[in-house]
Short mmCIF file of the C-alpha atoms (twelve columns), coordinates in Angstrom:
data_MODEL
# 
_entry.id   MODEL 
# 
loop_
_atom_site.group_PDB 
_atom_site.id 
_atom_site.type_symbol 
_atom_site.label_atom_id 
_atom_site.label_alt_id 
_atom_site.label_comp_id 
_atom_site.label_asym_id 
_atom_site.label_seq_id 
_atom_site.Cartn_x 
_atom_site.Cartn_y 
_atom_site.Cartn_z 
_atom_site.pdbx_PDB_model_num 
ATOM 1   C CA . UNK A 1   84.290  72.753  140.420 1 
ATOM 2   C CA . UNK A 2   85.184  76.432  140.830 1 
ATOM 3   C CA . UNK A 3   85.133  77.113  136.772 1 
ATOM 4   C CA . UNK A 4   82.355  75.632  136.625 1 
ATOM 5   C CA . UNK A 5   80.470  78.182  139.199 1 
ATOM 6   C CA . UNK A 6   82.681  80.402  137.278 1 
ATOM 7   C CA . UNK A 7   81.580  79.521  134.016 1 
ATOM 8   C CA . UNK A 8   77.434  79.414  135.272 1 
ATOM 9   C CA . UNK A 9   77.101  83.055  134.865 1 
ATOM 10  C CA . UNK A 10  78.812  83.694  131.645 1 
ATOM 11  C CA . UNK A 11  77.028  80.679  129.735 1 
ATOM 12  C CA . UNK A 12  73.578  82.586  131.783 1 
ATOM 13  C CA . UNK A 13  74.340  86.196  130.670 1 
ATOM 14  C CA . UNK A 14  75.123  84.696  126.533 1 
ATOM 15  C CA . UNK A 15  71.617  83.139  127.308 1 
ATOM 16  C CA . UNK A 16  69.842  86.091  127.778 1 
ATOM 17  C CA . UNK A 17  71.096  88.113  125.311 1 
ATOM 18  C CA . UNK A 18  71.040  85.435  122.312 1 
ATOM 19  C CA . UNK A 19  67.236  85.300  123.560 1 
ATOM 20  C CA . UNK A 20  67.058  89.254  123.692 1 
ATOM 21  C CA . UNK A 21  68.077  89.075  120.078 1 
ATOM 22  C CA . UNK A 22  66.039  86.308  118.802 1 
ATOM 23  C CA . UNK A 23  62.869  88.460  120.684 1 
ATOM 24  C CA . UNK A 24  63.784  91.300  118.952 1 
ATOM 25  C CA . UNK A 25  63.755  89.529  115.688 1 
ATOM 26  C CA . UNK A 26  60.165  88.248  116.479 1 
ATOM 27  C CA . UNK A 27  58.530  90.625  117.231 1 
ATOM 28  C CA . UNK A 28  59.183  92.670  114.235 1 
ATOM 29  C CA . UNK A 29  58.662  89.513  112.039 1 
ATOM 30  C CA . UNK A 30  62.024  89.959  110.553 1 
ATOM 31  C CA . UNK A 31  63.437  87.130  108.307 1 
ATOM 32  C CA . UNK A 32  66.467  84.788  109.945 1 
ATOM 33  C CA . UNK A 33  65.359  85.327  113.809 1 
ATOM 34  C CA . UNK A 34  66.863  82.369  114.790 1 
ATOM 35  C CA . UNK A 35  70.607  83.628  113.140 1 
ATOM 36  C CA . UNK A 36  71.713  85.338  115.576 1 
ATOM 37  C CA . UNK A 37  71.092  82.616  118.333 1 
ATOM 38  C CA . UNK A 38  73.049  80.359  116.106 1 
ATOM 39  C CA . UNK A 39  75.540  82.786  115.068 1 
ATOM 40  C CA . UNK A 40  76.742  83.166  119.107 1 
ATOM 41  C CA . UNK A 41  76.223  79.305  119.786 1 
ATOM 42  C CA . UNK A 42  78.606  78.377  116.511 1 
ATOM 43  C CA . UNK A 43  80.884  81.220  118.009 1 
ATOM 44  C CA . UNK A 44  81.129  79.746  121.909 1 
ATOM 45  C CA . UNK A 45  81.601  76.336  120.149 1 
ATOM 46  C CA . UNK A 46  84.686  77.904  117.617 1 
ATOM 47  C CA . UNK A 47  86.135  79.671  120.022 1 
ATOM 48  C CA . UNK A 48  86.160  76.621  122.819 1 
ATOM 49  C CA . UNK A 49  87.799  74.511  120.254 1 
ATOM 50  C CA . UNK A 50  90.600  77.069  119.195 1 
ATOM 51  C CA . UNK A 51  90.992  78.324  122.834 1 
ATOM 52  C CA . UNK A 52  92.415  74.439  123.354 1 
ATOM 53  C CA . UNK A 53  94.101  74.497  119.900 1 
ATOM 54  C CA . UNK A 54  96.052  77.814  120.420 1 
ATOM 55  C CA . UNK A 55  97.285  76.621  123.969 1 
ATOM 56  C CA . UNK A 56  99.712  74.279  122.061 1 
ATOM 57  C CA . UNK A 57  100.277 76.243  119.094 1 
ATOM 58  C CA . UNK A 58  101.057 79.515  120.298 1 
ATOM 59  C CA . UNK A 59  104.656 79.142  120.631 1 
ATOM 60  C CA . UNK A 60  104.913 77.157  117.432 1 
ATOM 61  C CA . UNK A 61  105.745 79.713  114.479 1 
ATOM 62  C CA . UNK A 62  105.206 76.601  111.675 1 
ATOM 63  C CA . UNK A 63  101.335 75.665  113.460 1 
ATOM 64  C CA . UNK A 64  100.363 79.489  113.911 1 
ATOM 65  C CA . UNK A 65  101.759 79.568  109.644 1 
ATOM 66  C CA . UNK A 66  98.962  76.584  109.842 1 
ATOM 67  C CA . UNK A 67  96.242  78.243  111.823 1 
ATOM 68  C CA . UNK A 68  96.259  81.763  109.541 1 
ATOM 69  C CA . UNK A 69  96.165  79.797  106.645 1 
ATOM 70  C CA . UNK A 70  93.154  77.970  107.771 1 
ATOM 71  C CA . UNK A 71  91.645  81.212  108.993 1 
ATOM 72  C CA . UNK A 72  91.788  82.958  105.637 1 
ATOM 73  C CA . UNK A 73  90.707  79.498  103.917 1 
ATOM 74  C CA . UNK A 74  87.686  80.043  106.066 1 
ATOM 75  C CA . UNK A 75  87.262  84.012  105.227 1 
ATOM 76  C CA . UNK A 76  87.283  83.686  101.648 1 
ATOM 77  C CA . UNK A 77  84.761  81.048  101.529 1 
ATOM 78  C CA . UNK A 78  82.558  83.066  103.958 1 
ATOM 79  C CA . UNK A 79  83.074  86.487  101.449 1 
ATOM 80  C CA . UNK A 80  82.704  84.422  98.171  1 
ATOM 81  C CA . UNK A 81  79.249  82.809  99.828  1 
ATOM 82  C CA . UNK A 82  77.920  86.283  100.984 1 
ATOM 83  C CA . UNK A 83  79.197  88.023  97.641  1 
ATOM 84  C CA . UNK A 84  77.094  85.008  95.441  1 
ATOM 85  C CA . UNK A 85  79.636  82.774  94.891  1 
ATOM 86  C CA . UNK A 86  81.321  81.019  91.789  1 
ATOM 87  C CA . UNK A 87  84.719  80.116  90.524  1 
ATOM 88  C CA . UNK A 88  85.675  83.485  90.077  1 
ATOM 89  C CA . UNK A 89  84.464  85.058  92.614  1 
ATOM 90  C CA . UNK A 90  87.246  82.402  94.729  1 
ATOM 91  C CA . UNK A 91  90.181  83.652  92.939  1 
ATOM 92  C CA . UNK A 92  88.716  87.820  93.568  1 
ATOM 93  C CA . UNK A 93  88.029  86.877  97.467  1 
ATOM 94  C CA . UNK A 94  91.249  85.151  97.712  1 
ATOM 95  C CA . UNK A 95  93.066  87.610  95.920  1 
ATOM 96  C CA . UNK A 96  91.376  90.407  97.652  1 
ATOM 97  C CA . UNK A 97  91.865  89.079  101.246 1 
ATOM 98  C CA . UNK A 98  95.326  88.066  100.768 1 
ATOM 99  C CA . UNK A 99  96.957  91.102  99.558  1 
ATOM 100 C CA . UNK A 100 95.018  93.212  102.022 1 
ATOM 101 C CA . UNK A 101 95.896  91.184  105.169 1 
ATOM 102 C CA . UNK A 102 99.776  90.012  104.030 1 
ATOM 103 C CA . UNK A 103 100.846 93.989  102.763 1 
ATOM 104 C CA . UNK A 104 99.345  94.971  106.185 1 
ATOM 105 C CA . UNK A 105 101.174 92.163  108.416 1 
ATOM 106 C CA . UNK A 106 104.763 92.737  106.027 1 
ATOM 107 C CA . UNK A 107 104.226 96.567  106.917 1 
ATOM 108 C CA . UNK A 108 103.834 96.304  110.773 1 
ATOM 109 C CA . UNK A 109 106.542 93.814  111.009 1 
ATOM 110 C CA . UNK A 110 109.255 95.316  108.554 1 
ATOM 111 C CA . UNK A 111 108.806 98.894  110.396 1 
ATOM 112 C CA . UNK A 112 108.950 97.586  113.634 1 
ATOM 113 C CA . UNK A 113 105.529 99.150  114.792 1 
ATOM 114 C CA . UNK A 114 105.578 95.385  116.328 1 
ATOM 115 C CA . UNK A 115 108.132 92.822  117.398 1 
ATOM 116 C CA . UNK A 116 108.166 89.644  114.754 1 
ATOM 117 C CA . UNK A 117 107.095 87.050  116.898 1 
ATOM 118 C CA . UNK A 118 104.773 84.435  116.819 1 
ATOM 119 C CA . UNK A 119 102.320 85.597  119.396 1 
ATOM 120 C CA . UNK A 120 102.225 89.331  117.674 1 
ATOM 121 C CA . UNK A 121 101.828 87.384  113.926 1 
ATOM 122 C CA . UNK A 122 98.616  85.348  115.077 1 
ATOM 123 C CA . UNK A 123 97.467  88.282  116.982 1 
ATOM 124 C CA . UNK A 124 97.698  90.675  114.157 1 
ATOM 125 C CA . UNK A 125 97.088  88.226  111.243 1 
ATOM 126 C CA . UNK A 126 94.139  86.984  112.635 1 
ATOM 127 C CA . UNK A 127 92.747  90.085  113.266 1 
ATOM 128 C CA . UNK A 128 93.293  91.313  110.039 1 
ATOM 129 C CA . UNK A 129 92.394  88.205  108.244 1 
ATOM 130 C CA . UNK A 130 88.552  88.738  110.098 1 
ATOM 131 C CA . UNK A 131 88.440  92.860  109.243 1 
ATOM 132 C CA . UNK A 132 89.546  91.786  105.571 1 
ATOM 133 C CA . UNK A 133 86.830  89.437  105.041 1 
ATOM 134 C CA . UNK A 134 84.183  92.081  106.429 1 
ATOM 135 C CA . UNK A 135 85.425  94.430  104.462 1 
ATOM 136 C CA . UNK A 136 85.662  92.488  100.880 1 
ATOM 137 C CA . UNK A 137 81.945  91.228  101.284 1 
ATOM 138 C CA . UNK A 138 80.767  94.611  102.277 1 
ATOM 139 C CA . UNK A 139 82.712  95.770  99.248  1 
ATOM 140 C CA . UNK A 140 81.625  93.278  96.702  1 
ATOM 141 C CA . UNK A 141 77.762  93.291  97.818  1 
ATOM 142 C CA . UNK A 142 77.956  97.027  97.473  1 
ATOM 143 C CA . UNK A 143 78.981  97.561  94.441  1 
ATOM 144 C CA . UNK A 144 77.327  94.478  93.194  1 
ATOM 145 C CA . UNK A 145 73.750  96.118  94.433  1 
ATOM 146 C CA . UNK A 146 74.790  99.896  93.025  1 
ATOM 147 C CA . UNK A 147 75.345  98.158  89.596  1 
ATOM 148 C CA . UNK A 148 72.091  96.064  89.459  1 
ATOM 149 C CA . UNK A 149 70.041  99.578  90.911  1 
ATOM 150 C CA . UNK A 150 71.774  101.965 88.231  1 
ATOM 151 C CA . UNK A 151 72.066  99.003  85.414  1 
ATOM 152 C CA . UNK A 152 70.019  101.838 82.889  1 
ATOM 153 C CA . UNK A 153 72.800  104.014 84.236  1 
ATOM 154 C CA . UNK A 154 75.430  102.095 83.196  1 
ATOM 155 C CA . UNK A 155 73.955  100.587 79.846  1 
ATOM 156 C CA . UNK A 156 74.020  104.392 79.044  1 
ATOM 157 C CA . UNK A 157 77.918  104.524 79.853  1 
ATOM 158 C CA . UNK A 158 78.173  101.800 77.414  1 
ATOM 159 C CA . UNK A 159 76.363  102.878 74.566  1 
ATOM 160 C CA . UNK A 160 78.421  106.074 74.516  1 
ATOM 161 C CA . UNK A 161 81.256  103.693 73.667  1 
ATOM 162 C CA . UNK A 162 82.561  103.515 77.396  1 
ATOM 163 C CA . UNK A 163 84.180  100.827 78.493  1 
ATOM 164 C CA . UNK A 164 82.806  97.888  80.926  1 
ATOM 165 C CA . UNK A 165 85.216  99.244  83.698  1 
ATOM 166 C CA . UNK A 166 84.584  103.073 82.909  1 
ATOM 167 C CA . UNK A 167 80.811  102.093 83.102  1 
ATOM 168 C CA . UNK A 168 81.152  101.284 86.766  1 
ATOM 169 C CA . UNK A 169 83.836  103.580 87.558  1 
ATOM 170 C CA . UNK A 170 82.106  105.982 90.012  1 
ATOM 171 C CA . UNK A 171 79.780  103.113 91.662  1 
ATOM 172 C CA . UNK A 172 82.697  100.944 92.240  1 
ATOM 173 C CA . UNK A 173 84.678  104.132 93.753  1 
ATOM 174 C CA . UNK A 174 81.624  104.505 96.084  1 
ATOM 175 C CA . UNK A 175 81.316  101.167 96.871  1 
ATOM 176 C CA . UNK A 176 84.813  101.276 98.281  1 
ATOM 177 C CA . UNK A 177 84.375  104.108 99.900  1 
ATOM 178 C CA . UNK A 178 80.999  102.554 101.963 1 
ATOM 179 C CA . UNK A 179 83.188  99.408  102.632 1 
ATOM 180 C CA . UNK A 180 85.220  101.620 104.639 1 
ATOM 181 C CA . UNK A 181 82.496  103.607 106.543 1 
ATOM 182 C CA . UNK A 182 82.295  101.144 109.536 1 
ATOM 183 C CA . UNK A 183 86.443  101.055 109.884 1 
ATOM 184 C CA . UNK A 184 87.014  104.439 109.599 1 
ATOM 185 C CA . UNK A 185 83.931  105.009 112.353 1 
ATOM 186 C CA . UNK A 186 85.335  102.902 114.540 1 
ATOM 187 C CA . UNK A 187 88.886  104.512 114.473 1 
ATOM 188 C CA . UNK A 188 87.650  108.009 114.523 1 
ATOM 189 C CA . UNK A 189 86.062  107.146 117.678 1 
ATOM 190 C CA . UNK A 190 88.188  104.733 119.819 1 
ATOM 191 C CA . UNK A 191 88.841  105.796 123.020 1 
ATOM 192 C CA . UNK A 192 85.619  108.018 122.908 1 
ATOM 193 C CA . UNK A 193 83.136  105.964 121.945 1 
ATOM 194 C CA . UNK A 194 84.992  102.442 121.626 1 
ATOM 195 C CA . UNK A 195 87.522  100.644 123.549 1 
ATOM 196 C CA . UNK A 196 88.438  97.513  121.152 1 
ATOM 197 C CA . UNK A 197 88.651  94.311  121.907 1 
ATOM 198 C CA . UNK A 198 92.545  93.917  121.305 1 
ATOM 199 C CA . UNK A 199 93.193  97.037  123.476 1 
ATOM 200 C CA . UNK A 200 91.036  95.880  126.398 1 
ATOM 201 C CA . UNK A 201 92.617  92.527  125.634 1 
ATOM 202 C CA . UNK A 202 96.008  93.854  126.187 1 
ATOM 203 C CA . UNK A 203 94.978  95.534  129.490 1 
ATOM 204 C CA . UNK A 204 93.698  92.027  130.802 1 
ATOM 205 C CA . UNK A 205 97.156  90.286  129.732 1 
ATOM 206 C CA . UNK A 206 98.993  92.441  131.511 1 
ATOM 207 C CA . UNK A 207 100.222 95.012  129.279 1 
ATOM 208 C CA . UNK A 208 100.283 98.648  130.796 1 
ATOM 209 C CA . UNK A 209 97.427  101.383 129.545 1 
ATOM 210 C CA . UNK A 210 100.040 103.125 127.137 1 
ATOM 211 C CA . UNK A 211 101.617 99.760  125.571 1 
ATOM 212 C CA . UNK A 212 97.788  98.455  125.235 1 
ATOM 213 C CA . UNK A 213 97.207  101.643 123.365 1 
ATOM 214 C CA . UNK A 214 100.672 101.332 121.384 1 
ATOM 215 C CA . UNK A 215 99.823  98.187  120.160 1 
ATOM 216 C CA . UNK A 216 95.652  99.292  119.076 1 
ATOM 217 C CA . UNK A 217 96.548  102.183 117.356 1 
ATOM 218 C CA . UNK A 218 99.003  99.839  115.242 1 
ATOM 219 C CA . UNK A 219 96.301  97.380  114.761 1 
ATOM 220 C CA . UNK A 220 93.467  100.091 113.813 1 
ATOM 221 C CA . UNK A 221 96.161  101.825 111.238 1 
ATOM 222 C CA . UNK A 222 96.988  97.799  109.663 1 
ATOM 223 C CA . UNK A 223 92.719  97.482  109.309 1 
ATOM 224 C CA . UNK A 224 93.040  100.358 107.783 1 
ATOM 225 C CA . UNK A 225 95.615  99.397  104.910 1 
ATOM 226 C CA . UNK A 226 94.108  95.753  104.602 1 
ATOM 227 C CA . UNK A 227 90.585  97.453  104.166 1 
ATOM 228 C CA . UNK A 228 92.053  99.575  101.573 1 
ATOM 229 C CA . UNK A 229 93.766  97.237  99.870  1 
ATOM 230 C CA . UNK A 230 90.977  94.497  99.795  1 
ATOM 231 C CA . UNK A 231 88.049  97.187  98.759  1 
ATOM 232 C CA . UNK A 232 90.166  98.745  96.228  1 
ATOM 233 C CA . UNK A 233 91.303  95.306  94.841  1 
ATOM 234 C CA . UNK A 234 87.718  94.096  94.923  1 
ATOM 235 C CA . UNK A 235 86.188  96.696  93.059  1 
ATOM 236 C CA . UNK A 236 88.977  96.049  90.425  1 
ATOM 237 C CA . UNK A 237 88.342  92.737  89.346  1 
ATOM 238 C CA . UNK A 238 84.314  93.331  89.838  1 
ATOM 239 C CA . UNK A 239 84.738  96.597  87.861  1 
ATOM 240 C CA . UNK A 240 84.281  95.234  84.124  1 
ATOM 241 C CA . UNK A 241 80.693  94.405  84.281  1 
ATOM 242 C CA . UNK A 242 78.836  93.830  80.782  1 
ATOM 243 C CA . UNK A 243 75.533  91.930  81.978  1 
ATOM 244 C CA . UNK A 244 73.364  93.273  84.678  1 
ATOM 245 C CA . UNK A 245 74.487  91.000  88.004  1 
ATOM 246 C CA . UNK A 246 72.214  89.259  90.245  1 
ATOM 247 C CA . UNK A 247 72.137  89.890  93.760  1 
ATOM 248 C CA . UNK A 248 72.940  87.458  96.797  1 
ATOM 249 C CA . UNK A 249 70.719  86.640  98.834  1 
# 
């Protein structure tokens, strides 16, 4: 009886605000004004069904392997469906994602910047597997956009002789730069502007102020490398472009 009382408010306040939004969106006749209403009710839904899942899991190394695995399973499809989809467009996601989050997690771990245990690896992993994904589709839609805008640009490249990759050289650079922006903003400005979710996290579990702030720089320096990583990895394997592309919706 008491979490439910407890629970009235919350489920109130996500109310309002999911209505704020979808307001918002109406009144300005934007397109998709129900999305974000059914962006937070998926969420509450995911995150009631892991909550349960991760309460037997947690101390289980060979399930949290399990649980990451689905995680980035779930990432790539959600880049590769944002970025337009396609066959290849799996393998660059996948790729992409991969490398990013896995030379990011072997780094923290092999350094010691965090202990190698199995509540630190789905902390960190999962984390990284969700800034990853962000960061590939904002990546791949970038630099797919900058081609299709500057396509007489680049047909110019390539009837100089350049080739496909040189073409698209400086848009993809820029496109991994711009993939970055929101990363690097929120970095620059944590503790000012931002206190993240895994350092306020930390706080509630118990952790003192300067451990919770050990462990967020950590994590904001691993987004970091992942970001990297995926942007630089996605603009690779987009980079040889020969036919203007068409946008996602």
């Amino acid at each position: 009886m008491t979490s439910g009382v407890d629970l009235l408010p919350t489920i109130v306040g996500v109310v309002v605000l999911a209505a704020i939004a979808t307001v918002a969106l109406a009144l300005f006749r934007a397109p998709g004004r129900w999305t974000p209403a059914l962006a937070i009710l998926r969420g509450a839904v995911q995150l009631a069904v892991i909550s349960v899942i991760l309460t037997g899991i947690v101390a289980q190394p060979a399930w949290i392997g399990v649980a990451l695995l689905v995680m980035f399973g779930i990432a790539t499809g959600v880049a590769v469906r944002r970025t337009g989809g396609g066959r290849r467009m799996v393998a660059v996601m996948a790729s992409s994602i991969g490398a990013g989050a896995v030379v990011s997690i072997g780094t923290v771990f092999a350094t010691g910047a965090l202990a190698p245990t199995p509540r630190y690896l789905l902390a960190i992993g999962a984390i990284l597997i969700g800034n990853s994904m962000s960061i590939a589709t904002l990546a791949g839609r970038r630099f797919t956009a900058s081609v299709a805008d500057r396509w007489e640009e680049v047909e110019g490249w390539l009837a100089l002789g350049a080739t496909p990759r040189r073409s698209t050289l400086d848009l993809a650079r820029r496109a991994v730069r711009e993939a970055l922006i929101p990363s690097i903003d929120q970095t620059k400005t944590t503790g000012l502007v931002v206190l993240p979710g895994a350092f306020v996290g930390a706080i509630f579990g118990g952790l003192s102020p300067l451990e919770a702030g050990r462990f967020q720089i950590v994590v904001l320096a691993a987004i970091m490398a992942a970001g990297a990583v995926t942007a630089v990895l996605i603009a690779t394997w987009l980079g040889p472009v020969r036919t203007k592309p068409v946008l996602a919706a």
